[in-house]
Coordinates of C-alpha atoms in Angstrom, one line a residue:
Chain D
M3 CA 53.4 138.5 168.3
S4 CA 53.9 141.7 166.7
S5 CA 53.3 142.3 163.3
T6 CA 57.3 142.7 162.6
L7 CA 57.9 139.2 163.9
R8 CA 54.7 137.9 161.7
L9 CA 56.4 139.5 158.8
F10 CA 60.0 137.9 160.0
W11 CA 58.9 134.5 159.9
L12 CA 56.7 134.9 156.6
F13 CA 60.4 135.9 155.1
V14 CA 61.9 133.2 156.8
A15 CA 59.5 130.2 155.3
A16 CA 60.5 131.9 151.6
A17 CA 63.5 132.2 152.1
I18 CA 63.4 128.1 153.4
L19 CA 61.9 127.5 150.0
V20 CA 65.2 129.1 148.2
P21 CA 67.2 126.1 147.3
F22 CA 64.2 124.2 145.7
F23 CA 63.9 126.8 143.5
P24 CA 67.3 128.0 142.2
Q25 CA 66.3 129.1 139.2
I26 CA 64.3 131.7 140.6
V27 CA 66.8 132.8 143.1
Y28 CA 70.4 131.8 143.5
P29 CA 71.2 130.4 147.1
I30 CA 74.3 132.0 147.0
F31 CA 72.6 135.4 146.3
M32 CA 70.4 134.2 149.3
M33 CA 73.4 133.6 151.5
K34 CA 75.0 137.4 150.8
V35 CA 71.9 139.3 151.3
L36 CA 71.5 137.2 154.8
C37 CA 75.1 138.3 155.6
Y38 CA 75.0 141.6 154.4
G39 CA 71.5 142.4 155.9
L40 CA 72.9 141.0 159.4
F41 CA 75.5 143.0 159.2
A42 CA 73.4 146.3 158.5
C43 CA 71.2 145.2 161.2
A44 CA 74.2 145.2 163.3
F45 CA 75.0 148.7 162.0
N46 CA 71.4 150.0 162.4
L47 CA 71.4 149.1 166.2
L48 CA 74.2 151.6 166.3
L49 CA 73.0 154.3 163.9
G50 CA 68.9 154.3 164.0
Y51 CA 68.6 153.2 167.8
T52 CA 71.2 155.1 169.5
G53 CA 72.4 157.2 167.3
L54 CA 75.8 157.0 166.7
V55 CA 77.5 157.2 163.5
S56 CA 80.5 154.4 162.9
F57 CA 82.7 154.0 160.2
A58 CA 84.8 151.3 161.9
H59 CA 82.0 148.4 161.2
A60 CA 84.5 146.8 158.4
A61 CA 86.8 146.0 160.8
F62 CA 84.3 144.1 163.0
L63 CA 83.2 142.3 159.8
G64 CA 86.3 141.6 158.7
S65 CA 88.3 141.0 161.9
A66 CA 85.5 138.2 162.9
G67 CA 85.7 137.0 159.3
Y68 CA 89.5 136.6 159.4
V69 CA 89.7 134.9 163.0
T70 CA 87.4 132.5 162.0
G71 CA 88.8 131.8 158.7
A72 CA 92.4 131.3 160.1
L73 CA 91.2 129.3 162.3
M74 CA 89.3 126.9 160.2
I75 CA 92.5 126.6 157.4
R76 CA 94.8 125.4 160.5
H77 CA 92.4 123.5 162.9
A78 CA 89.1 122.5 161.0
D79 CA 90.0 118.7 161.8
R80 CA 90.2 119.5 165.7
I81 CA 87.7 122.5 166.2
G82 CA 84.3 122.7 165.3
T83 CA 82.8 125.2 163.3
E84 CA 81.1 126.8 166.2
V85 CA 84.0 127.6 167.6
A86 CA 85.7 129.2 165.1
I87 CA 83.1 131.6 164.8
L88 CA 82.5 132.1 168.6
A89 CA 86.4 133.0 168.3
G90 CA 85.4 135.6 165.3
V91 CA 82.5 137.4 167.3
A92 CA 84.7 137.8 170.6
T93 CA 87.7 139.1 168.5
A94 CA 84.9 141.6 166.7
A95 CA 83.4 142.1 170.0
A96 CA 86.7 143.2 171.8
I97 CA 87.9 145.6 169.2
G98 CA 84.9 147.1 169.4
A99 CA 85.1 147.6 173.3
V100 CA 88.5 149.1 172.2
I101 CA 87.5 151.6 169.3
G102 CA 83.8 152.2 171.3
G103 CA 85.6 153.0 174.0
L104 CA 88.0 155.9 173.1
A105 CA 85.7 157.3 170.2
I106 CA 82.9 157.5 172.9
R107 CA 84.7 160.1 174.6
R108 CA 83.5 162.1 171.6
K109 CA 80.2 163.4 169.8
G110 CA 78.9 163.9 166.6
I111 CA 81.5 164.0 163.7
Y112 CA 84.4 163.8 165.6
F113 CA 83.1 159.7 167.0
A114 CA 82.8 159.2 163.5
M115 CA 86.5 160.6 163.0
I116 CA 87.9 158.7 165.5
T117 CA 86.1 155.2 164.4
L118 CA 87.2 156.2 161.3
A119 CA 91.0 156.5 162.0
L120 CA 90.6 153.0 164.2
S121 CA 89.5 151.0 161.6
Q122 CA 92.2 152.2 159.3
I123 CA 94.7 150.8 162.2
V124 CA 92.8 147.0 161.9
Y125 CA 93.2 147.4 157.7
F126 CA 96.6 148.0 158.3
L127 CA 97.2 145.0 160.2
A128 CA 95.3 143.2 158.0
V129 CA 97.7 144.0 155.4
Q130 CA 100.8 143.5 157.7
F131 CA 100.4 140.3 159.6
R132 CA 101.2 137.2 157.8
W133 CA 98.5 134.9 158.8
T134 CA 95.7 137.1 157.6
G135 CA 97.6 136.4 154.1
G136 CA 98.3 140.4 153.5
E137 CA 97.1 141.6 149.9
D138 CA 95.9 137.5 148.8
G139 CA 93.5 137.5 152.0
L140 CA 92.6 133.8 153.0
Q141 CA 91.4 131.4 150.2
G142 CA 89.9 128.2 150.6
I143 CA 88.5 128.2 154.1
P144 CA 87.1 124.9 155.0
R145 CA 83.2 125.2 156.4
G146 CA 84.0 122.0 158.6
R147 CA 81.5 120.3 160.8
L148 CA 79.3 121.8 163.6
F149 CA 79.8 120.6 166.9
G150 CA 82.3 117.8 165.1
L151 CA 79.0 116.3 163.7
V152 CA 77.6 118.1 161.0
D153 CA 79.4 118.4 157.7
L154 CA 78.6 121.8 156.8
T155 CA 80.3 121.7 153.2
S156 CA 77.1 121.0 151.1
D157 CA 75.6 123.9 149.5
N158 CA 72.1 122.9 151.6
A159 CA 74.2 122.6 154.6
I160 CA 75.9 126.1 154.3
Y161 CA 72.3 127.6 153.2
G162 CA 70.5 126.2 156.2
F163 CA 73.1 127.2 158.4
T164 CA 73.4 130.4 157.1
L165 CA 69.4 130.7 157.4
V166 CA 69.7 129.5 161.3
V167 CA 72.3 132.1 162.1
F168 CA 70.3 135.1 160.5
V169 CA 67.2 134.4 162.1
A170 CA 69.6 134.1 165.7
G171 CA 71.0 137.4 165.0
F172 CA 68.0 139.3 163.4
L173 CA 66.2 137.6 166.5
L174 CA 68.9 139.2 168.9
V175 CA 68.8 142.8 167.2
H176 CA 65.1 142.8 167.7
R177 CA 65.5 142.2 171.4
I178 CA 68.1 144.1 171.9
I179 CA 65.8 147.2 170.6
H180 CA 63.1 146.0 172.3
S181 CA 64.7 145.4 175.6
P182 CA 64.2 147.6 178.9
F183 CA 68.3 148.6 177.6
G184 CA 66.8 149.6 174.2
Q185 CA 64.2 152.1 176.2
I186 CA 67.3 153.8 177.3
L187 CA 69.0 153.8 174.0
R188 CA 66.2 155.5 172.2
A189 CA 66.0 158.1 175.5
I190 CA 69.7 158.7 174.7
R191 CA 69.1 159.0 171.1
D192 CA 66.4 161.6 171.3
N193 CA 68.1 163.4 174.2
E194 CA 71.2 162.8 175.7
P195 CA 71.7 165.6 178.3
R196 CA 68.0 164.9 179.4
A197 CA 68.8 161.1 179.9
I198 CA 71.9 161.9 181.8
S199 CA 69.8 164.3 184.3
L200 CA 67.7 161.4 185.2
G201 CA 70.8 159.5 186.3
Y202 CA 71.4 157.6 183.7
D203 CA 75.6 157.1 182.4
T204 CA 74.9 157.2 179.1
D205 CA 78.8 156.4 178.0
R206 CA 78.4 153.0 179.5
F207 CA 75.0 152.5 177.7
K208 CA 76.7 153.8 174.6
L209 CA 79.5 151.5 175.0
L210 CA 77.1 148.4 175.3
A211 CA 75.7 148.8 172.3
F212 CA 78.7 149.7 170.4
V213 CA 80.5 146.3 171.6
L214 CA 76.5 144.6 170.8
S215 CA 76.6 145.9 167.1
A216 CA 80.5 145.0 166.8
A217 CA 79.5 141.9 168.1
V218 CA 76.5 141.0 165.4
A219 CA 79.1 142.9 162.7
G220 CA 81.4 139.9 163.7
L221 CA 79.0 137.0 163.1
A222 CA 77.9 138.2 160.3
G223 CA 81.6 138.5 159.0
A224 CA 82.2 134.7 160.3
L225 CA 79.5 133.6 158.6
K226 CA 80.4 135.2 155.3
A227 CA 83.7 133.5 155.5
L228 CA 82.5 130.3 155.6
V229 CA 80.1 130.8 153.2
F230 CA 82.5 132.1 150.4
Q231 CA 85.3 130.5 151.9
L232 CA 87.5 133.6 151.2
V233 CA 88.1 136.6 153.5
S234 CA 90.0 139.6 151.5
L235 CA 91.2 143.4 152.3
N236 CA 88.0 144.8 150.8
D237 CA 85.9 143.0 153.9
V238 CA 88.0 145.0 156.6
S239 CA 88.4 148.1 154.0
L240 CA 87.1 151.5 154.2
H241 CA 84.4 150.6 151.5
T242 CA 82.6 147.9 152.8
S243 CA 81.9 151.0 156.2
T244 CA 80.5 152.9 153.9
E245 CA 78.6 150.3 151.7
V246 CA 76.8 149.6 155.1
V247 CA 75.7 153.0 155.8
L248 CA 74.4 153.0 152.0
M249 CA 72.5 149.7 152.8
T250 CA 71.0 151.2 156.0
L251 CA 69.5 154.2 154.7
L252 CA 68.3 152.9 151.6
G253 CA 66.1 150.8 153.3
G254 CA 65.4 153.0 156.1
L255 CA 67.2 154.1 159.3
G256 CA 65.6 153.0 162.6
T257 CA 63.5 150.1 161.3
I258 CA 63.9 146.6 161.8
W259 CA 63.4 145.7 158.3
G260 CA 65.2 148.5 156.4
P261 CA 68.7 146.9 156.7
L262 CA 67.9 144.1 155.3
V263 CA 65.9 145.6 152.6
G264 CA 68.8 147.7 151.8
A265 CA 71.2 145.1 151.4
A266 CA 68.8 143.0 149.3
L267 CA 68.9 146.0 146.8
V268 CA 72.3 146.9 147.2
V269 CA 73.7 143.4 146.6
G270 CA 71.2 142.3 143.9
L271 CA 72.1 145.8 141.9
Q272 CA 76.0 144.5 142.3
N273 CA 75.2 141.1 141.3
Y274 CA 72.6 141.8 138.4
L275 CA 74.1 144.7 137.1
A276 CA 77.8 143.1 137.3
T277 CA 78.2 143.2 133.5
L278 CA 78.4 146.9 133.9
G279 CA 81.2 146.7 135.7
D280 CA 82.6 149.9 137.5
M281 CA 79.1 151.5 136.5
V282 CA 77.5 149.6 139.3
T283 CA 79.1 152.1 141.7
I284 CA 77.5 155.1 139.4
V285 CA 73.9 153.6 139.2
I286 CA 74.2 152.9 142.9
G287 CA 75.4 155.9 143.6
L288 CA 72.4 157.7 141.6
I289 CA 70.0 155.8 143.5
F290 CA 71.3 156.6 146.9
I291 CA 71.1 160.7 145.8
V292 CA 67.5 160.0 144.1
C293 CA 66.7 158.1 148.0
V294 CA 68.0 160.9 150.1
S295 CA 66.3 164.0 148.0
F296 CA 62.6 162.0 147.7
F297 CA 62.4 159.2 150.1
R298 CA 64.8 160.2 153.2
L299 CA 62.9 157.7 155.5
G300 CA 64.3 154.7 153.0
L301 CA 61.9 152.3 151.2
V302 CA 60.7 150.9 154.5
G303 CA 60.5 154.4 156.4
E304 CA 58.6 155.6 153.6
F305 CA 56.1 152.5 153.3
L306 CA 55.5 153.0 157.1
R307 CA 54.7 156.7 156.6
L308 CA 52.3 155.9 153.7
R309 CA 50.7 153.1 155.7
K310 CA 50.5 155.6 158.7
S311 CA 49.0 158.4 157.1
A312 CA 46.6 156.2 155.0
Chain P
M17 CA 63.3 177.1 207.8
G18 CA 65.1 173.9 207.9
E19 CA 68.6 173.0 207.7
I20 CA 71.2 174.1 204.5
V21 CA 70.6 171.3 202.0
L22 CA 72.6 172.7 199.0
Q23 CA 75.5 174.9 199.5
T24 CA 78.1 176.6 197.3
F25 CA 81.6 178.0 198.8
G26 CA 83.4 180.8 196.2
L27 CA 81.8 178.7 193.3
T28 CA 83.7 180.4 190.3
K29 CA 83.2 179.1 186.2
A30 CA 84.8 181.4 183.9
F31 CA 84.9 180.3 180.1
R32 CA 88.2 181.6 178.1
G33 CA 88.7 183.9 180.4
F34 CA 85.0 185.3 180.9
V35 CA 83.9 184.8 184.5
A36 CA 80.3 183.8 184.3
V37 CA 80.0 182.9 187.8
N38 CA 82.2 184.5 190.3
N39 CA 82.6 183.6 193.7
V40 CA 79.0 182.9 194.4
D41 CA 78.0 181.3 198.0
L42 CA 74.7 180.1 197.9
A43 CA 72.5 178.3 200.3
V44 CA 69.6 176.7 199.7
R45 CA 67.4 175.7 202.9
R46 CA 65.7 172.3 202.8
G47 CA 61.9 172.2 202.1
T48 CA 62.0 175.7 201.0
I49 CA 61.2 177.2 197.4
H50 CA 64.5 179.1 196.0
A51 CA 64.4 181.4 193.5
L52 CA 67.4 182.4 191.5
I53 CA 66.7 185.6 189.2
G54 CA 68.6 188.3 187.6
P55 CA 68.7 189.8 184.1
N56 CA 70.3 188.1 180.8
G57 CA 73.8 186.6 181.3
A58 CA 73.7 187.0 184.8
G59 CA 75.1 183.8 185.3
K60 CA 71.8 181.8 186.2
T61 CA 71.8 178.9 183.8
T62 CA 75.5 178.9 184.6
V63 CA 75.2 178.1 187.8
F64 CA 72.6 175.6 187.4
N65 CA 74.9 173.6 185.2
L66 CA 77.4 174.0 188.2
L67 CA 74.9 172.8 190.5
T68 CA 74.1 169.7 188.8
K69 CA 78.2 169.2 187.2
F70 CA 77.2 169.7 183.8
H71 CA 79.9 171.9 184.1
Q72 CA 82.8 171.7 186.3
P73 CA 83.6 174.8 188.2
S74 CA 87.0 176.6 188.2
A75 CA 86.9 177.3 191.5
G76 CA 85.1 176.7 194.6
R77 CA 83.1 174.0 196.5
I78 CA 79.7 172.6 196.2
V79 CA 78.1 170.4 199.1
Y80 CA 74.7 168.9 198.7
D81 CA 73.6 167.0 202.1
G82 CA 76.4 167.5 203.7
I83 CA 78.4 165.6 200.7
D84 CA 81.0 167.4 198.4
I85 CA 79.6 166.8 194.9
T86 CA 82.0 169.5 193.1
G87 CA 84.2 166.6 191.2
E88 CA 81.2 164.2 190.7
R89 CA 79.9 163.1 187.4
P90 CA 76.4 164.2 186.3
A91 CA 74.8 161.4 186.1
A92 CA 76.0 160.3 189.8
T93 CA 74.7 163.8 191.1
A94 CA 71.6 163.1 189.7
R95 CA 71.0 159.6 191.5
R96 CA 71.4 161.3 194.5
G97 CA 68.5 163.0 194.4
L98 CA 69.2 166.3 193.1
V99 CA 67.7 166.4 189.5
R100 CA 67.4 169.5 187.0
S101 CA 65.2 170.6 184.3
F102 CA 66.2 172.1 181.2
Q103 CA 65.7 175.9 180.0
I104 CA 64.5 174.6 176.5
S105 CA 61.9 171.6 177.0
A106 CA 63.8 168.6 177.7
T107 CA 61.8 165.4 176.5
F108 CA 62.5 162.1 174.4
A109 CA 60.7 163.6 171.2
Q110 CA 60.2 160.1 169.2
M111 CA 58.6 158.4 172.5
T112 CA 55.1 158.7 174.0
A113 CA 54.3 160.7 177.1
R114 CA 53.9 157.6 179.1
E115 CA 57.2 156.1 177.9
N116 CA 59.2 159.3 178.7
V117 CA 57.8 158.6 182.3
R118 CA 59.0 155.0 182.2
V119 CA 62.6 155.8 181.3
A120 CA 62.7 158.2 184.6
L121 CA 61.0 155.2 186.3
Q122 CA 63.6 152.6 184.8
R123 CA 66.3 153.7 187.3
A124 CA 64.9 152.4 190.4
Q125 CA 63.9 148.8 188.8
G126 CA 67.3 148.2 187.8
L127 CA 66.9 146.6 184.4
A128 CA 68.7 149.4 182.3
F129 CA 71.3 146.9 180.9
H130 CA 69.4 144.1 180.5
F131 CA 69.5 143.8 176.7
W132 CA 68.1 140.4 176.7
R133 CA 65.1 140.9 178.3
S134 CA 61.6 141.8 176.8
E135 CA 60.4 145.6 177.1
R136 CA 57.4 143.7 178.7
A137 CA 59.0 143.9 181.9
L138 CA 58.6 147.3 181.8
D139 CA 54.9 146.8 181.8
A140 CA 54.9 146.4 185.5
L141 CA 55.9 150.5 185.5
D142 CA 52.8 151.4 183.5
D143 CA 50.3 152.1 186.3
R144 CA 53.2 154.8 187.8
A145 CA 53.4 156.2 185.2
L146 CA 49.9 156.8 184.4
A147 CA 49.4 157.9 187.7
L148 CA 52.6 160.4 187.4
L149 CA 50.7 161.7 184.2
A150 CA 47.3 161.8 185.9
D151 CA 48.6 163.7 188.4
V152 CA 50.1 166.5 186.4
G153 CA 46.7 166.5 184.4
L154 CA 48.3 164.6 181.2
A155 CA 45.9 161.5 181.5
D156 CA 44.6 162.1 177.8
F157 CA 47.8 162.3 176.7
A158 CA 49.6 159.1 177.6
E159 CA 49.9 157.7 174.4
V160 CA 51.0 160.8 172.4
R161 CA 54.4 161.3 171.0
A162 CA 56.4 163.5 173.0
A163 CA 57.3 165.5 170.0
D164 CA 53.6 166.3 169.0
L165 CA 52.4 167.7 172.3
P166 CA 51.7 171.3 172.6
Y167 CA 54.6 173.6 174.2
G168 CA 52.9 173.9 177.4
R169 CA 52.2 170.2 178.0
K170 CA 55.8 169.2 177.2
R171 CA 57.0 170.9 179.9
T172 CA 54.5 169.7 182.4
L173 CA 55.7 165.9 180.7
E174 CA 59.1 166.7 181.8
L175 CA 57.9 167.8 185.3
A176 CA 56.3 164.5 185.3
T177 CA 59.3 162.6 184.2
T178 CA 61.3 164.2 187.0
L179 CA 58.8 163.9 189.7
A180 CA 59.3 159.9 188.6
L181 CA 62.6 160.0 190.3
D182 CA 61.1 161.2 193.4
P183 CA 63.8 163.4 193.5
R184 CA 64.6 165.4 197.3
M185 CA 65.6 168.4 195.7
L186 CA 64.6 169.9 191.7
L187 CA 66.4 172.3 190.2
L188 CA 64.4 173.8 187.5
D189 CA 65.3 176.0 184.8
E190 CA 62.7 178.5 184.0
P191 CA 59.6 176.4 184.2
T192 CA 56.9 178.9 183.1
Q193 CA 59.0 180.1 180.1
G194 CA 57.2 180.9 176.8
M195 CA 53.9 180.0 178.4
A196 CA 50.4 181.4 177.9
T197 CA 48.9 182.6 181.2
E198 CA 47.0 179.7 181.8
D199 CA 49.6 177.3 181.5
V200 CA 51.9 179.6 183.8
D201 CA 49.1 179.3 186.4
R202 CA 49.0 175.8 186.1
I203 CA 52.5 175.0 186.4
K204 CA 52.7 177.4 189.3
A205 CA 50.3 175.7 191.5
L206 CA 52.2 172.0 190.5
I207 CA 55.3 173.6 191.6
K208 CA 53.8 174.8 194.9
R209 CA 52.3 171.6 195.4
I210 CA 55.4 169.5 194.5
A211 CA 57.2 171.5 197.0
A212 CA 55.3 170.3 199.9
N213 CA 57.8 167.5 200.7
R214 CA 61.2 169.0 198.3
T215 CA 63.4 171.2 198.4
I216 CA 63.5 173.7 195.1
L217 CA 65.8 176.1 193.2
M218 CA 64.4 177.4 190.2
V219 CA 65.7 180.4 187.6
E220 CA 62.2 182.4 186.6
H221 CA 61.7 185.5 184.9
N222 CA 58.1 185.9 185.6
M223 CA 58.2 187.8 188.7
S224 CA 54.4 187.1 189.2
V225 CA 55.7 183.3 190.2
V226 CA 58.8 184.6 191.9
A227 CA 56.5 186.3 194.3
D228 CA 54.1 184.0 194.5
I229 CA 55.4 180.9 195.5
S230 CA 59.3 181.8 196.7
D231 CA 60.3 181.9 200.2
T232 CA 63.9 183.2 199.1
I233 CA 65.4 185.0 196.2
T234 CA 68.8 185.0 195.1
V235 CA 69.6 188.2 193.0
L236 CA 72.6 187.5 190.2
Q237 CA 73.9 190.1 188.4
R238 CA 77.2 189.7 186.3
G239 CA 78.2 186.5 187.8
E240 CA 77.8 187.8 191.6
I241 CA 75.2 187.8 194.0
L242 CA 73.5 191.6 194.5
A243 CA 70.8 190.6 197.0
E244 CA 69.6 187.9 198.4
G245 CA 66.4 187.1 201.1
P246 CA 62.7 187.1 200.9
Y247 CA 60.9 188.8 198.3
H248 CA 59.6 191.7 200.2
I249 CA 62.9 192.1 201.2
V250 CA 64.6 191.5 197.9
A251 CA 62.3 193.5 196.2
E252 CA 63.2 197.0 198.3
V253 CA 67.1 197.1 197.9
P254 CA 67.9 200.0 195.6
A255 CA 70.6 198.3 193.4
V256 CA 68.0 195.3 192.8
R257 CA 65.2 197.7 191.6
A258 CA 67.8 199.8 189.6
A259 CA 69.6 196.6 187.7
Y260 CA 66.5 194.6 187.4
M261 CA 63.0 195.1 189.1
G262 CA 62.7 198.7 187.6
G263 CA 63.6 197.5 183.9
G264 CA 59.7 196.5 183.5
H265 CA 60.3 193.2 184.5
G266 CA 56.8 191.9 186.2

């Protein structure tokens, strides 16, 4: 087992203890970190390991949340929670295939701008559709029963479920990065013309990476909808798309741990500095400026560099 | 001399009115080393980009091995066994030399899209990757990141990666550019050796390399063919001497 995975299981062991010591870390805070951590992991798969900048990730997070939430509100008595989650993930993957398919024809900033424009369409649809609740969003989403058996209503049940889904998602991203496919993604990130000259249709690899990233972002969104029993327009907004960039860069781009650490940092600041109101944005902004000026590799990236040179 | 393996008919490329390559009829024979020379801006690299489909020609046709590849996508042409190198060394900087070669080997393995499989599946390729590295004298650098290799070694790694595809035809864009003399001799010997069962088309400025190892030379000037033939013939063409060789190259 690699040292990364050993560390990961240590983290999981600590996370299991959280509900027993709510005076140290609120379980609800931890679940928020896990949701955003998974979201940032999905984003990192694209930016850190494929070299694609997407401003559409809120569209995946939000659309999956809306579909999962709407299904649970209407059909919680008839379908298991897992069906609603899968439907949400499938929706995110499908939207990812459309947005990715259109954007991948262009490179660099044009790619990013196309993802931004298309994600704005998703936002517009979320405002306009009746089933998304428009400005109100979806509220009071029931958590339902997993496979019709396990009731997820209690705080401990949803906490355990969140942790399991996070672990599955994290391991999936880890596997994709360390797979034969992941090697080709790294090659494309390093030198795309060279990868083409070796006979790889790089657009197809980038599209699959995009869809996988969208699907995992969707998983995070579906999970978040169940944990907070709430989906709002904020989940599909540009603000959320930029926040995940921030989390990934703060934590460390292209590192396995970076996105999770970055998500914990941003969510933590938002929570513990909530008394400052709108000032939180300024504090996070300043931290970001310090980070890109002095710790360009992010917290985890700089740590790994120091350990390597020591 | 073998049959013609790569041929162009009236190959032309214009960029917004500027004609970079004009009506070029090129014929490369199987099993030969064919050099493409000419002053800067003569259109050599553009011809390379056209042949490997990185650019679409404005007019003309390209036939490789009896098949018209004019409208093909670059990756598809590469899979036919027509593989190029780049003028500026093209390696995967963050990957080790071994991993660089493995990326090329991976294509034939057919696992490239397998995102659910462990990368340990690639370990099966390590022996061949290391053998290829040893073959070009990079055995000691297998675990060095490509970005950390000295320039000459990067170019050698690029060759090893290209050879991993076992291409039937190689297009080398200035393989000795920017190299020290001892590196040039090593690359020259290497090209000569890998040409044993392959066809090679190369753009090269170093006339000693061209004179020593090429069978046929095509001289380009302002996008058009100025002369063609073996070195001793081409070198005597007055227009070539005036345009290129007389200019102090060598």
